[in-house]
Amino acid sequence: MKKKVSVILAILVGLFTLVAILLRPFFDLYLNLILKLGIVLASTATLVGIANLMLTHLRRVSTGKRGFFFSLIVLLGFLVSFIGGLYLGHDNPGYLKWVSSIRIPLEVSFFGLLALTLTYTGVHFFRTKEWSPLSISFGGSVLVFLIVKSGLVQGLENPIVDQVLAFIQRLPVAGSRGILIGISLGALITGLRVVFGLERPYGE
Amino acid sequence: MTNWMLWIVIGLSSFLMFFTWLLRKKNPFSKLRQLDAYTQLQEQNLAAFEKGKRLIFGLGGQSMLNEVSINDISGLPVFSRLSRQIVNGDQVPQAYCSDGVLACLSQSILDGVYKNALIPELFSIESTLLVGANNMSFVAGLLTEINTDSNDGLIMFGSLKPEALLAVDLAHRHNLYCQAISDSPSAQAIFYAAGCQPVIGEEYFAAGASLKAKPIYGISLRVQDVIRILIIIALLVGAIVKLMGLY
């Protein structure tokens, strides 16, 4: 019974939202209300997720599980930033500066590591990939766009070369447009499945 | 897109889903092309089960602070299907999520999997965890979990960004099986270069059908194909009409 109620509720809310979006601006007031309810629900789910994560790390520390030191750092970092946010306010300039001074260097170093890994992966691809139509076309287009984007060929200032370059640079736009149409269709069908209750991620 | 076009697309998709269901309800998966990326998932999952290990899941990838993506839930049928295969194994299925909603949904799915297997007492809330609130923290949280001895592989599924390459690279360095599947074309290219099986464009949505999780996945994949063909015809007709100067 509980399962049926949740399914019916999900379908009704989904259908109403769909119709309200299509008949805008007549149902804007209700649409805003549903959106706000959705935000409250999503925030509650996030709080549950955070609480679950913290409990898991607490358990790891209390049982002395391998790598518990990292769990301790997670817990301390969470507590300090959480209490700091509650005490000073989440928009306090001092608090924001303090959090940013930890977060930004970490993210920058992460991006640095990512740049290195991307370079290494690129080299590794050409060294180890077996020859197949996909790998040849992928590798070929990578080389072509590396050369085109480097600006070396543009320096020739030849009108025919410029026309060829303009054509080559339009290719990814056309290709990605095709891919994005396919992905949008997939998203639409997934949404319809959820709205009609044919896909129920909220219960097995 | 104007409202009347939205009505047409949604109405047509709904009608085609109903019509395809009537036609194909007995054999929804027949003649569907099998994708190596998805067929390997099942094989690797069973291989890990035999070894007494498991594959871990990275679900999502979309930053909680940005817009919500429905594409993220496409990984849930994969998680459900593969968890069902190893529910009696030595290791419990484990999912790490990038979003609170996704963490709650995957927990609900895993709870259902254990209940259906009549062993609800084995379900643990630690089996699905929210590990990060944005793309970077999600990948960082995942990196620390890859090193565990009980892992035999990593499956990442969702709106992953190129940052997820760090997790793929770490899994490969530990000689773990790794498959990363994203709806982002740039991430798809990077994962292919990193040695994952290629999943191109809308193949992202073929997971449920390839794993034969539920008949509706096969039906919706066929509907997607029909609508795509209609769009191609419309584009070609539009181009011809424009070339002839009729519009």
Short mmCIF file of C-alpha atoms in Angstrom, two decimals:
data_model
loop_
_atom_site.label_atom_id
_atom_site.label_comp_id
_atom_site.label_asym_id
_atom_site.label_seq_id
_atom_site.Cartn_x
_atom_site.Cartn_y
_atom_site.Cartn_z
CA MET A 1 0.00 0.00 0.00
CA LYS A 2 2.80 2.40 1.01
CA LYS A 3 4.54 1.68 -2.28
CA LYS A 4 1.37 2.32 -4.30
CA VAL A 5 0.78 5.68 -2.60
CA SER A 6 4.31 6.84 -3.40
CA VAL A 7 3.96 5.72 -7.03
CA ILE A 8 0.59 7.48 -7.47
CA LEU A 9 1.91 10.63 -5.79
CA ALA A 10 5.01 10.66 -8.01
CA ILE A 11 2.94 10.19 -11.18
CA LEU A 12 0.43 12.90 -10.21
CA VAL A 13 3.12 15.44 -9.34
CA GLY A 14 5.06 14.58 -12.51
CA LEU A 15 2.02 14.90 -14.77
CA PHE A 16 0.88 18.13 -13.12
CA THR A 17 4.37 19.67 -13.47
CA LEU A 18 4.53 18.66 -17.13
CA VAL A 19 1.11 20.14 -17.89
CA ALA A 20 1.88 23.28 -15.85
CA ILE A 21 5.10 23.84 -17.82
CA LEU A 22 3.31 23.37 -21.12
CA LEU A 23 0.46 25.71 -20.15
CA ARG A 24 2.63 28.52 -18.81
CA PRO A 25 1.96 31.14 -17.49
CA PHE A 26 -1.46 29.93 -16.21
CA PHE A 27 -0.06 27.62 -13.51
CA ASP A 28 3.10 29.58 -12.62
CA LEU A 29 1.99 30.05 -9.01
CA TYR A 30 1.60 26.28 -8.47
CA LEU A 31 4.75 25.56 -10.47
CA ASN A 32 6.76 27.78 -8.12
CA LEU A 33 5.24 26.02 -5.13
CA ILE A 34 6.17 22.59 -6.53
CA LEU A 35 9.67 23.84 -7.33
CA LYS A 36 10.10 25.08 -3.75
CA LEU A 37 8.83 21.77 -2.37
CA GLY A 38 11.28 19.99 -4.66
CA ILE A 39 14.15 22.11 -3.35
CA VAL A 40 13.14 21.36 0.25
CA LEU A 41 12.99 17.62 -0.50
CA ALA A 42 16.35 17.65 -2.32
CA SER A 43 17.94 19.58 0.56
CA THR A 44 16.54 17.08 3.06
CA ALA A 45 17.97 14.23 0.98
CA THR A 46 21.34 16.00 0.99
CA LEU A 47 21.21 16.39 4.77
CA VAL A 48 20.40 12.69 5.12
CA GLY A 49 23.31 11.90 2.79
CA ILE A 50 25.72 14.06 4.79
CA ALA A 51 24.56 12.58 8.09
CA ASN A 52 25.01 9.08 6.67
CA LEU A 53 28.53 9.93 5.45
CA MET A 54 29.54 11.40 8.80
CA LEU A 55 28.16 8.38 10.70
CA THR A 56 30.12 6.06 8.40
CA HIS A 57 33.36 7.98 9.01
CA LEU A 58 32.65 8.08 12.74
CA ARG A 59 32.25 4.30 12.69
CA ARG A 60 35.53 3.93 10.79
CA VAL A 61 37.34 6.03 13.39
CA SER A 62 35.77 4.23 16.36
CA THR A 63 36.62 0.77 14.95
CA GLY A 64 40.12 1.86 13.86
CA LYS A 65 39.51 0.63 10.32
CA ARG A 66 42.39 0.96 7.83
CA GLY A 67 42.60 4.57 6.64
CA PHE A 68 40.73 5.88 9.69
CA PHE A 69 43.11 8.84 9.82
CA PHE A 70 41.53 10.20 6.61
CA SER A 71 38.10 9.72 8.16
CA LEU A 72 39.27 11.76 11.13
CA ILE A 73 40.32 14.58 8.80
CA VAL A 74 36.93 14.46 7.05
CA LEU A 75 35.10 14.64 10.38
CA LEU A 76 37.25 17.49 11.73
CA GLY A 77 36.96 19.44 8.47
CA PHE A 78 33.21 18.99 8.41
CA LEU A 79 32.74 19.95 12.07
CA VAL A 80 34.91 23.06 11.86
CA SER A 81 33.25 24.34 8.66
CA PHE A 82 29.74 23.37 9.84
CA ILE A 83 30.06 25.01 13.27
CA GLY A 84 31.85 27.99 11.70
CA GLY A 85 28.98 28.40 9.22
CA LEU A 86 26.35 28.14 11.96
CA TYR A 87 28.13 30.53 14.34
CA LEU A 88 29.32 33.18 11.86
CA GLY A 89 26.66 32.74 9.16
CA HIS A 90 27.16 31.17 5.75
CA ASP A 91 27.62 34.58 4.06
CA ASN A 92 30.09 36.01 6.57
CA PRO A 93 33.03 37.42 4.52
CA GLY A 94 35.62 36.16 7.03
CA TYR A 95 34.14 32.67 7.03
CA LEU A 96 33.92 32.59 3.21
CA LYS A 97 37.53 33.80 2.90
CA TRP A 98 38.69 31.16 5.35
CA VAL A 99 36.86 28.33 3.52
CA SER A 100 37.98 29.59 0.10
CA SER A 101 41.61 29.77 1.19
CA ILE A 102 41.49 26.00 1.75
CA ARG A 103 39.18 25.02 -1.11
CA ILE A 104 40.66 27.05 -3.98
CA PRO A 105 44.30 25.85 -3.65
CA LEU A 106 43.00 22.28 -3.39
CA GLU A 107 40.90 22.65 -6.54
CA VAL A 108 43.73 24.34 -8.43
CA SER A 109 46.15 21.54 -7.56
CA PHE A 110 43.46 19.04 -8.59
CA PHE A 111 43.19 20.75 -11.98
CA GLY A 112 46.97 20.70 -12.29
CA LEU A 113 46.97 16.97 -11.65
CA LEU A 114 44.17 16.59 -14.18
CA ALA A 115 46.16 18.45 -16.84
CA LEU A 116 49.11 16.10 -16.27
CA THR A 117 46.88 13.02 -16.37
CA LEU A 118 45.20 14.22 -19.58
CA THR A 119 48.58 14.68 -21.27
CA TYR A 120 49.76 11.29 -20.09
CA THR A 121 46.50 9.66 -21.27
CA GLY A 122 46.87 11.28 -24.70
CA VAL A 123 50.39 9.91 -25.12
CA HIS A 124 49.34 6.53 -23.75
CA PHE A 125 46.44 6.37 -26.25
CA PHE A 126 48.78 6.63 -29.25
CA ARG A 127 51.21 4.11 -27.75
CA THR A 128 48.84 1.36 -26.76
CA LYS A 129 45.56 1.58 -28.68
CA GLU A 130 44.94 -1.13 -31.23
CA TRP A 131 44.14 -0.04 -34.78
CA SER A 132 40.42 0.09 -35.42
CA PRO A 133 38.26 2.47 -37.48
CA LEU A 134 37.21 4.26 -34.28
CA SER A 135 40.72 4.59 -32.86
CA ILE A 136 42.14 5.78 -36.20
CA SER A 137 39.42 8.40 -36.71
CA PHE A 138 39.68 9.49 -33.08
CA GLY A 139 43.47 9.73 -33.15
CA GLY A 140 43.42 11.46 -36.56
CA SER A 141 40.91 14.09 -35.49
CA VAL A 142 42.85 14.73 -32.27
CA LEU A 143 45.99 15.44 -34.32
CA VAL A 144 44.14 17.60 -36.86
CA PHE A 145 42.52 19.76 -34.16
CA LEU A 146 45.75 20.03 -32.19
CA ILE A 147 47.42 21.46 -35.31
CA VAL A 148 44.44 23.67 -36.26
CA LYS A 149 43.95 25.08 -32.76
CA SER A 150 47.67 25.69 -32.24
CA GLY A 151 47.43 28.64 -34.69
CA LEU A 152 50.42 27.53 -36.77
CA VAL A 153 48.45 27.09 -40.00
CA GLN A 154 46.54 30.36 -39.59
CA GLY A 155 49.87 32.17 -39.79
CA LEU A 156 50.15 31.30 -43.50
CA GLU A 157 47.41 33.86 -44.32
CA ASN A 158 46.38 31.95 -47.43
CA PRO A 159 42.66 32.45 -48.33
CA ILE A 160 42.20 28.83 -49.51
CA VAL A 161 43.81 27.46 -46.34
CA ASP A 162 41.63 29.79 -44.26
CA GLN A 163 38.49 28.46 -45.99
CA VAL A 164 39.58 24.86 -45.36
CA LEU A 165 40.29 25.71 -41.70
CA ALA A 166 36.88 27.36 -41.30
CA PHE A 167 35.26 24.20 -42.72
CA ILE A 168 37.26 21.92 -40.38
CA GLN A 169 36.36 24.06 -37.38
CA ARG A 170 32.65 23.76 -38.21
CA LEU A 171 32.82 19.94 -38.16
CA PRO A 172 32.85 19.49 -34.35
CA VAL A 173 29.85 21.83 -34.03
CA ALA A 174 27.84 19.71 -36.47
CA GLY A 175 28.97 16.47 -34.81
CA SER A 176 28.26 17.62 -31.28
CA ARG A 177 24.86 18.96 -32.37
CA GLY A 178 23.96 15.47 -33.61
CA ILE A 179 25.18 13.89 -30.36
CA LEU A 180 23.29 16.45 -28.27
CA ILE A 181 20.05 15.78 -30.17
CA GLY A 182 20.43 12.08 -29.29
CA ILE A 183 21.20 12.85 -25.65
CA SER A 184 18.24 15.25 -25.37
CA LEU A 185 15.94 12.59 -26.81
CA GLY A 186 17.24 10.09 -24.27
CA ALA A 187 16.66 12.58 -21.43
CA LEU A 188 13.14 13.25 -22.70
CA ILE A 189 12.25 9.56 -22.84
CA THR A 190 13.78 8.97 -19.39
CA GLY A 191 11.69 11.85 -18.03
CA LEU A 192 8.52 10.47 -19.59
CA ARG A 193 9.25 7.02 -18.13
CA VAL A 194 9.50 8.57 -14.67
CA VAL A 195 6.40 10.77 -15.13
CA PHE A 196 4.28 7.82 -16.28
CA GLY A 197 5.57 5.66 -13.44
CA LEU A 198 7.21 3.18 -15.82
CA GLU A 199 10.57 3.77 -14.19
CA ARG A 200 10.53 3.96 -10.42
CA PRO A 201 13.97 4.73 -9.07
CA TYR A 202 12.33 5.49 -5.70
CA GLY A 203 11.60 1.82 -5.00
CA GLU A 204 12.53 -1.66 -6.24
CA MET B 1 11.16 25.56 -28.47
CA THR B 2 7.62 26.90 -28.45
CA ASN B 3 4.92 25.24 -26.37
CA TRP B 4 3.06 23.68 -29.28
CA MET B 5 6.28 22.00 -30.45
CA LEU B 6 6.82 20.65 -26.94
CA TRP B 7 3.26 19.29 -26.96
CA ILE B 8 3.94 17.56 -30.29
CA VAL B 9 7.26 16.02 -29.18
CA ILE B 10 5.89 14.83 -25.83
CA GLY B 11 2.63 13.59 -27.37
CA LEU B 12 4.45 11.77 -30.16
CA SER B 13 6.95 10.19 -27.74
CA SER B 14 4.14 9.04 -25.41
CA PHE B 15 2.11 7.63 -28.29
CA LEU B 16 5.15 5.82 -29.73
CA MET B 17 5.98 4.35 -26.32
CA PHE B 18 2.46 2.99 -25.97
CA PHE B 19 2.40 1.74 -29.58
CA THR B 20 5.83 0.07 -29.31
CA TRP B 21 4.80 -1.52 -26.03
CA LEU B 22 1.75 -3.05 -27.74
CA LEU B 23 3.91 -4.35 -30.60
CA ARG B 24 6.95 -5.50 -28.65
CA LYS B 25 5.73 -6.42 -25.19
CA LYS B 26 6.63 -10.09 -25.71
CA ASN B 27 10.12 -9.55 -27.10
CA PRO B 28 11.25 -6.03 -26.17
CA PHE B 29 14.98 -6.79 -26.50
CA SER B 30 15.04 -8.74 -29.76
CA LYS B 31 17.38 -7.50 -32.50
CA LEU B 32 18.81 -4.76 -30.29
CA ARG B 33 22.53 -4.22 -30.89
CA GLN B 34 24.63 -5.31 -27.92
CA LEU B 35 27.20 -2.80 -26.71
CA ASP B 36 30.51 -4.19 -25.45
CA ALA B 37 30.67 -1.55 -22.72
CA TYR B 38 27.50 -2.92 -21.10
CA THR B 39 27.88 -6.64 -21.79
CA GLN B 40 31.33 -6.49 -20.18
CA LEU B 41 29.84 -5.01 -17.03
CA GLN B 42 27.89 -8.17 -16.30
CA GLU B 43 30.86 -10.42 -17.10
CA GLN B 44 33.20 -8.41 -14.88
CA ASN B 45 30.62 -8.28 -12.11
CA LEU B 46 30.31 -12.06 -12.10
CA ALA B 47 34.10 -12.47 -12.33
CA ALA B 48 34.48 -10.24 -9.26
CA PHE B 49 31.80 -12.26 -7.47
CA GLU B 50 33.74 -15.50 -8.20
CA LYS B 51 36.89 -13.97 -6.71
CA GLY B 52 35.03 -12.90 -3.57
CA LYS B 53 35.43 -9.25 -4.53
CA ARG B 54 33.12 -6.58 -5.95
CA LEU B 55 32.83 -3.70 -8.39
CA ILE B 56 32.22 -0.32 -6.81
CA PHE B 57 29.90 2.25 -8.38
CA GLY B 58 30.39 5.97 -8.80
CA LEU B 59 26.94 7.35 -9.56
CA GLY B 60 26.20 10.88 -10.69
CA GLY B 61 28.86 13.46 -11.25
CA GLN B 62 26.60 16.46 -11.58
CA SER B 63 27.35 19.18 -9.10
CA MET B 64 24.61 19.59 -6.52
CA LEU B 65 25.15 23.34 -6.77
CA ASN B 66 24.30 23.38 -10.49
CA GLU B 67 21.17 22.34 -12.32
CA VAL B 68 19.60 18.92 -11.68
CA SER B 69 20.14 16.36 -14.45
CA ILE B 70 17.67 13.56 -15.03
CA ASN B 71 20.43 11.76 -16.92
CA ASP B 72 22.02 10.85 -13.60
CA ILE B 73 19.26 8.39 -12.77
CA SER B 74 20.13 6.33 -15.87
CA GLY B 75 22.84 4.67 -13.81
CA LEU B 76 20.35 3.34 -11.27
CA PRO B 77 19.07 0.40 -13.41
CA VAL B 78 22.70 -0.67 -13.90
CA PHE B 79 23.34 -0.49 -10.16
CA SER B 80 20.13 -2.39 -9.45
CA ARG B 81 20.78 -5.12 -12.03
CA LEU B 82 24.42 -5.71 -11.07
CA SER B 83 23.66 -5.60 -7.33
CA ARG B 84 21.00 -8.28 -7.80
CA GLN B 85 23.65 -10.54 -9.37
CA ILE B 86 25.98 -10.38 -6.38
CA VAL B 87 23.55 -9.93 -3.51
CA ASN B 88 24.65 -13.23 -1.96
CA GLY B 89 28.36 -12.55 -2.45
CA ASP B 90 31.14 -12.14 0.10
CA GLN B 91 31.20 -8.40 -0.49
CA VAL B 92 28.19 -6.10 -0.38
CA PRO B 93 27.51 -3.87 -3.42
CA GLN B 94 28.81 -0.37 -2.83
CA ALA B 95 27.81 2.92 -4.47
CA TYR B 96 29.29 6.39 -4.04
CA CYS B 97 27.06 9.25 -5.16
CA SER B 98 27.56 12.90 -5.99
CA ASP B 99 24.13 14.01 -4.91
CA GLY B 100 21.91 13.55 -1.86
CA VAL B 101 18.86 12.58 -3.92
CA LEU B 102 20.86 10.01 -5.86
CA ALA B 103 22.30 8.62 -2.61
CA CYS B 104 18.78 8.21 -1.17
CA LEU B 105 17.47 6.62 -4.39
CA SER B 106 20.34 4.15 -4.65
CA GLN B 107 19.87 3.28 -0.97
CA SER B 108 16.18 2.64 -1.63
CA ILE B 109 17.10 0.43 -4.60
CA LEU B 110 19.65 -1.57 -2.63
CA ASP B 111 17.17 -2.00 0.23
CA GLY B 112 14.69 -3.40 -2.34
CA VAL B 113 17.33 -5.74 -3.78
CA TYR B 114 18.03 -7.25 -0.35
CA LYS B 115 14.32 -7.50 0.49
CA ASN B 116 13.61 -9.27 -2.83
CA ALA B 117 16.45 -11.70 -2.08
CA LEU B 118 14.80 -12.35 1.33
CA ILE B 119 17.91 -11.22 3.23
CA PRO B 120 16.95 -7.71 4.37
CA GLU B 121 19.13 -8.04 7.47
CA LEU B 122 22.27 -7.87 5.30
CA PHE B 123 21.43 -4.39 4.02
CA SER B 124 23.63 -1.68 5.43
CA ILE B 125 23.15 2.08 5.11
CA GLU B 126 26.90 2.35 4.54
CA SER B 127 26.49 0.65 1.16
CA THR B 128 25.51 3.89 -0.53
CA LEU B 129 27.29 7.07 0.42
CA LEU B 130 27.20 10.68 -0.63
CA VAL B 131 30.89 11.48 -1.14
CA GLY B 132 30.94 14.98 -2.56
CA ALA B 133 28.86 18.03 -3.26
CA ASN B 134 30.56 19.04 -6.52
CA ASN B 135 32.42 17.33 -9.36
CA MET B 136 35.83 17.71 -7.75
CA SER B 137 34.86 16.55 -4.27
CA PHE B 138 32.96 13.60 -5.77
CA VAL B 139 36.07 12.43 -7.61
CA ALA B 140 38.27 13.14 -4.59
CA GLY B 141 35.94 11.11 -2.36
CA LEU B 142 35.92 8.28 -4.87
CA LEU B 143 39.75 8.21 -5.12
CA THR B 144 40.11 7.27 -1.47
CA GLU B 145 37.66 4.36 -1.84
CA ILE B 146 39.27 2.79 -4.95
CA ASN B 147 42.28 1.55 -2.98
CA THR B 148 40.32 -0.93 -0.85
CA ASP B 149 41.43 -4.58 -1.22
CA SER B 150 37.89 -5.88 -1.67
CA ASN B 151 37.50 -3.96 -4.94
CA ASP B 152 37.90 -5.64 -8.30
CA GLY B 153 36.76 -2.76 -10.45
CA LEU B 154 35.14 0.62 -10.77
CA ILE B 155 32.02 1.54 -12.70
CA MET B 156 31.23 5.23 -13.06
CA PHE B 157 27.91 6.26 -14.50
CA GLY B 158 26.27 9.68 -14.76
CA SER B 159 26.82 13.24 -15.86
CA LEU B 160 30.53 12.85 -15.33
CA LYS B 161 32.92 15.61 -16.28
CA PRO B 162 36.52 15.16 -17.53
CA GLU B 163 37.74 15.39 -13.89
CA ALA B 164 36.55 11.79 -13.47
CA LEU B 165 39.60 10.77 -15.50
CA LEU B 166 41.61 10.89 -12.26
CA ALA B 167 39.50 8.05 -10.82
CA VAL B 168 39.77 6.06 -14.07
CA ASP B 169 43.54 6.52 -14.09
CA LEU B 170 43.88 5.41 -10.46
CA ALA B 171 41.76 2.31 -11.13
CA HIS B 172 43.97 1.40 -14.10
CA ARG B 173 47.12 1.90 -12.02
CA HIS B 174 45.75 -0.64 -9.52
CA ASN B 175 45.00 -3.03 -12.41
CA LEU B 176 41.29 -2.82 -11.69
CA TYR B 177 38.63 -3.17 -14.35
CA CYS B 178 37.20 0.26 -15.08
CA GLN B 179 34.30 1.53 -17.14
CA ALA B 180 33.25 5.19 -17.07
CA ILE B 181 30.05 6.16 -18.86
CA SER B 182 29.02 9.78 -19.23
CA ASP B 183 26.41 11.80 -21.11
CA SER B 184 28.96 14.55 -21.79
CA PRO B 185 30.59 14.24 -25.25
CA SER B 186 33.92 15.63 -23.99
CA ALA B 187 34.04 13.17 -21.09
CA GLN B 188 33.09 10.30 -23.44
CA ALA B 189 36.09 11.12 -25.64
CA ILE B 190 38.44 11.29 -22.65
CA PHE B 191 37.24 7.98 -21.19
CA TYR B 192 37.70 6.29 -24.56
CA ALA B 193 41.25 7.61 -24.79
CA ALA B 194 41.86 6.37 -21.23
CA GLY B 195 41.08 2.79 -22.23
CA CYS B 196 37.40 2.40 -21.35
CA GLN B 197 35.03 0.78 -23.82
CA PRO B 198 33.56 3.51 -26.03
CA VAL B 199 30.06 4.78 -25.28
CA ILE B 200 29.15 7.44 -27.83
CA GLY B 201 26.33 9.97 -27.51
CA GLU B 202 22.91 8.47 -26.89
CA GLU B 203 24.40 4.99 -26.27
CA TYR B 204 24.52 6.32 -22.71
CA PHE B 205 20.79 5.59 -22.46
CA ALA B 206 21.09 2.01 -23.74
CA ALA B 207 22.37 0.63 -20.41
CA GLY B 208 19.02 -0.64 -19.11
CA ALA B 209 18.19 -2.28 -22.45
CA SER B 210 21.63 -3.86 -22.88
CA LEU B 211 21.46 -5.36 -19.40
CA LYS B 212 17.82 -6.36 -19.99
CA ALA B 213 16.92 -4.78 -16.68
CA LYS B 214 13.20 -4.18 -17.52
CA PRO B 215 11.19 -4.48 -20.77
CA ILE B 216 10.44 -0.73 -20.73
CA TYR B 217 14.13 0.04 -21.39
CA GLY B 218 14.06 -1.94 -24.64
CA ILE B 219 10.82 -0.24 -25.67
CA SER B 220 12.05 3.28 -24.94
CA LEU B 221 15.29 2.60 -26.84
CA ARG B 222 13.23 1.69 -29.92
CA VAL B 223 11.13 4.85 -29.50
CA GLN B 224 14.33 6.92 -29.32
CA ASP B 225 15.49 5.35 -32.59
CA VAL B 226 12.17 6.08 -34.33
CA ILE B 227 12.14 9.72 -33.19
CA ARG B 228 15.77 10.12 -34.25
CA ILE B 229 14.92 8.84 -37.73
CA LEU B 230 11.99 11.31 -37.88
CA ILE B 231 14.32 14.16 -36.86
CA ILE B 232 16.86 13.14 -39.53
CA ILE B 233 14.12 13.14 -42.19
CA ALA B 234 12.85 16.53 -40.96
CA LEU B 235 16.39 17.98 -41.08
CA LEU B 236 16.99 16.65 -44.60
CA VAL B 237 13.63 17.91 -45.86
CA GLY B 238 14.30 21.30 -44.21
CA ALA B 239 17.73 21.53 -45.86
CA ILE B 240 16.31 20.63 -49.29
CA VAL B 241 13.44 23.12 -48.91
CA LYS B 242 15.90 25.85 -47.91
CA LEU B 243 18.26 25.01 -50.80
CA MET B 244 15.35 25.22 -53.25
CA GLY B 245 14.44 28.61 -51.82
CA LEU B 246 10.92 27.53 -50.90
CA TYR B 247 11.21 28.79 -47.29
#
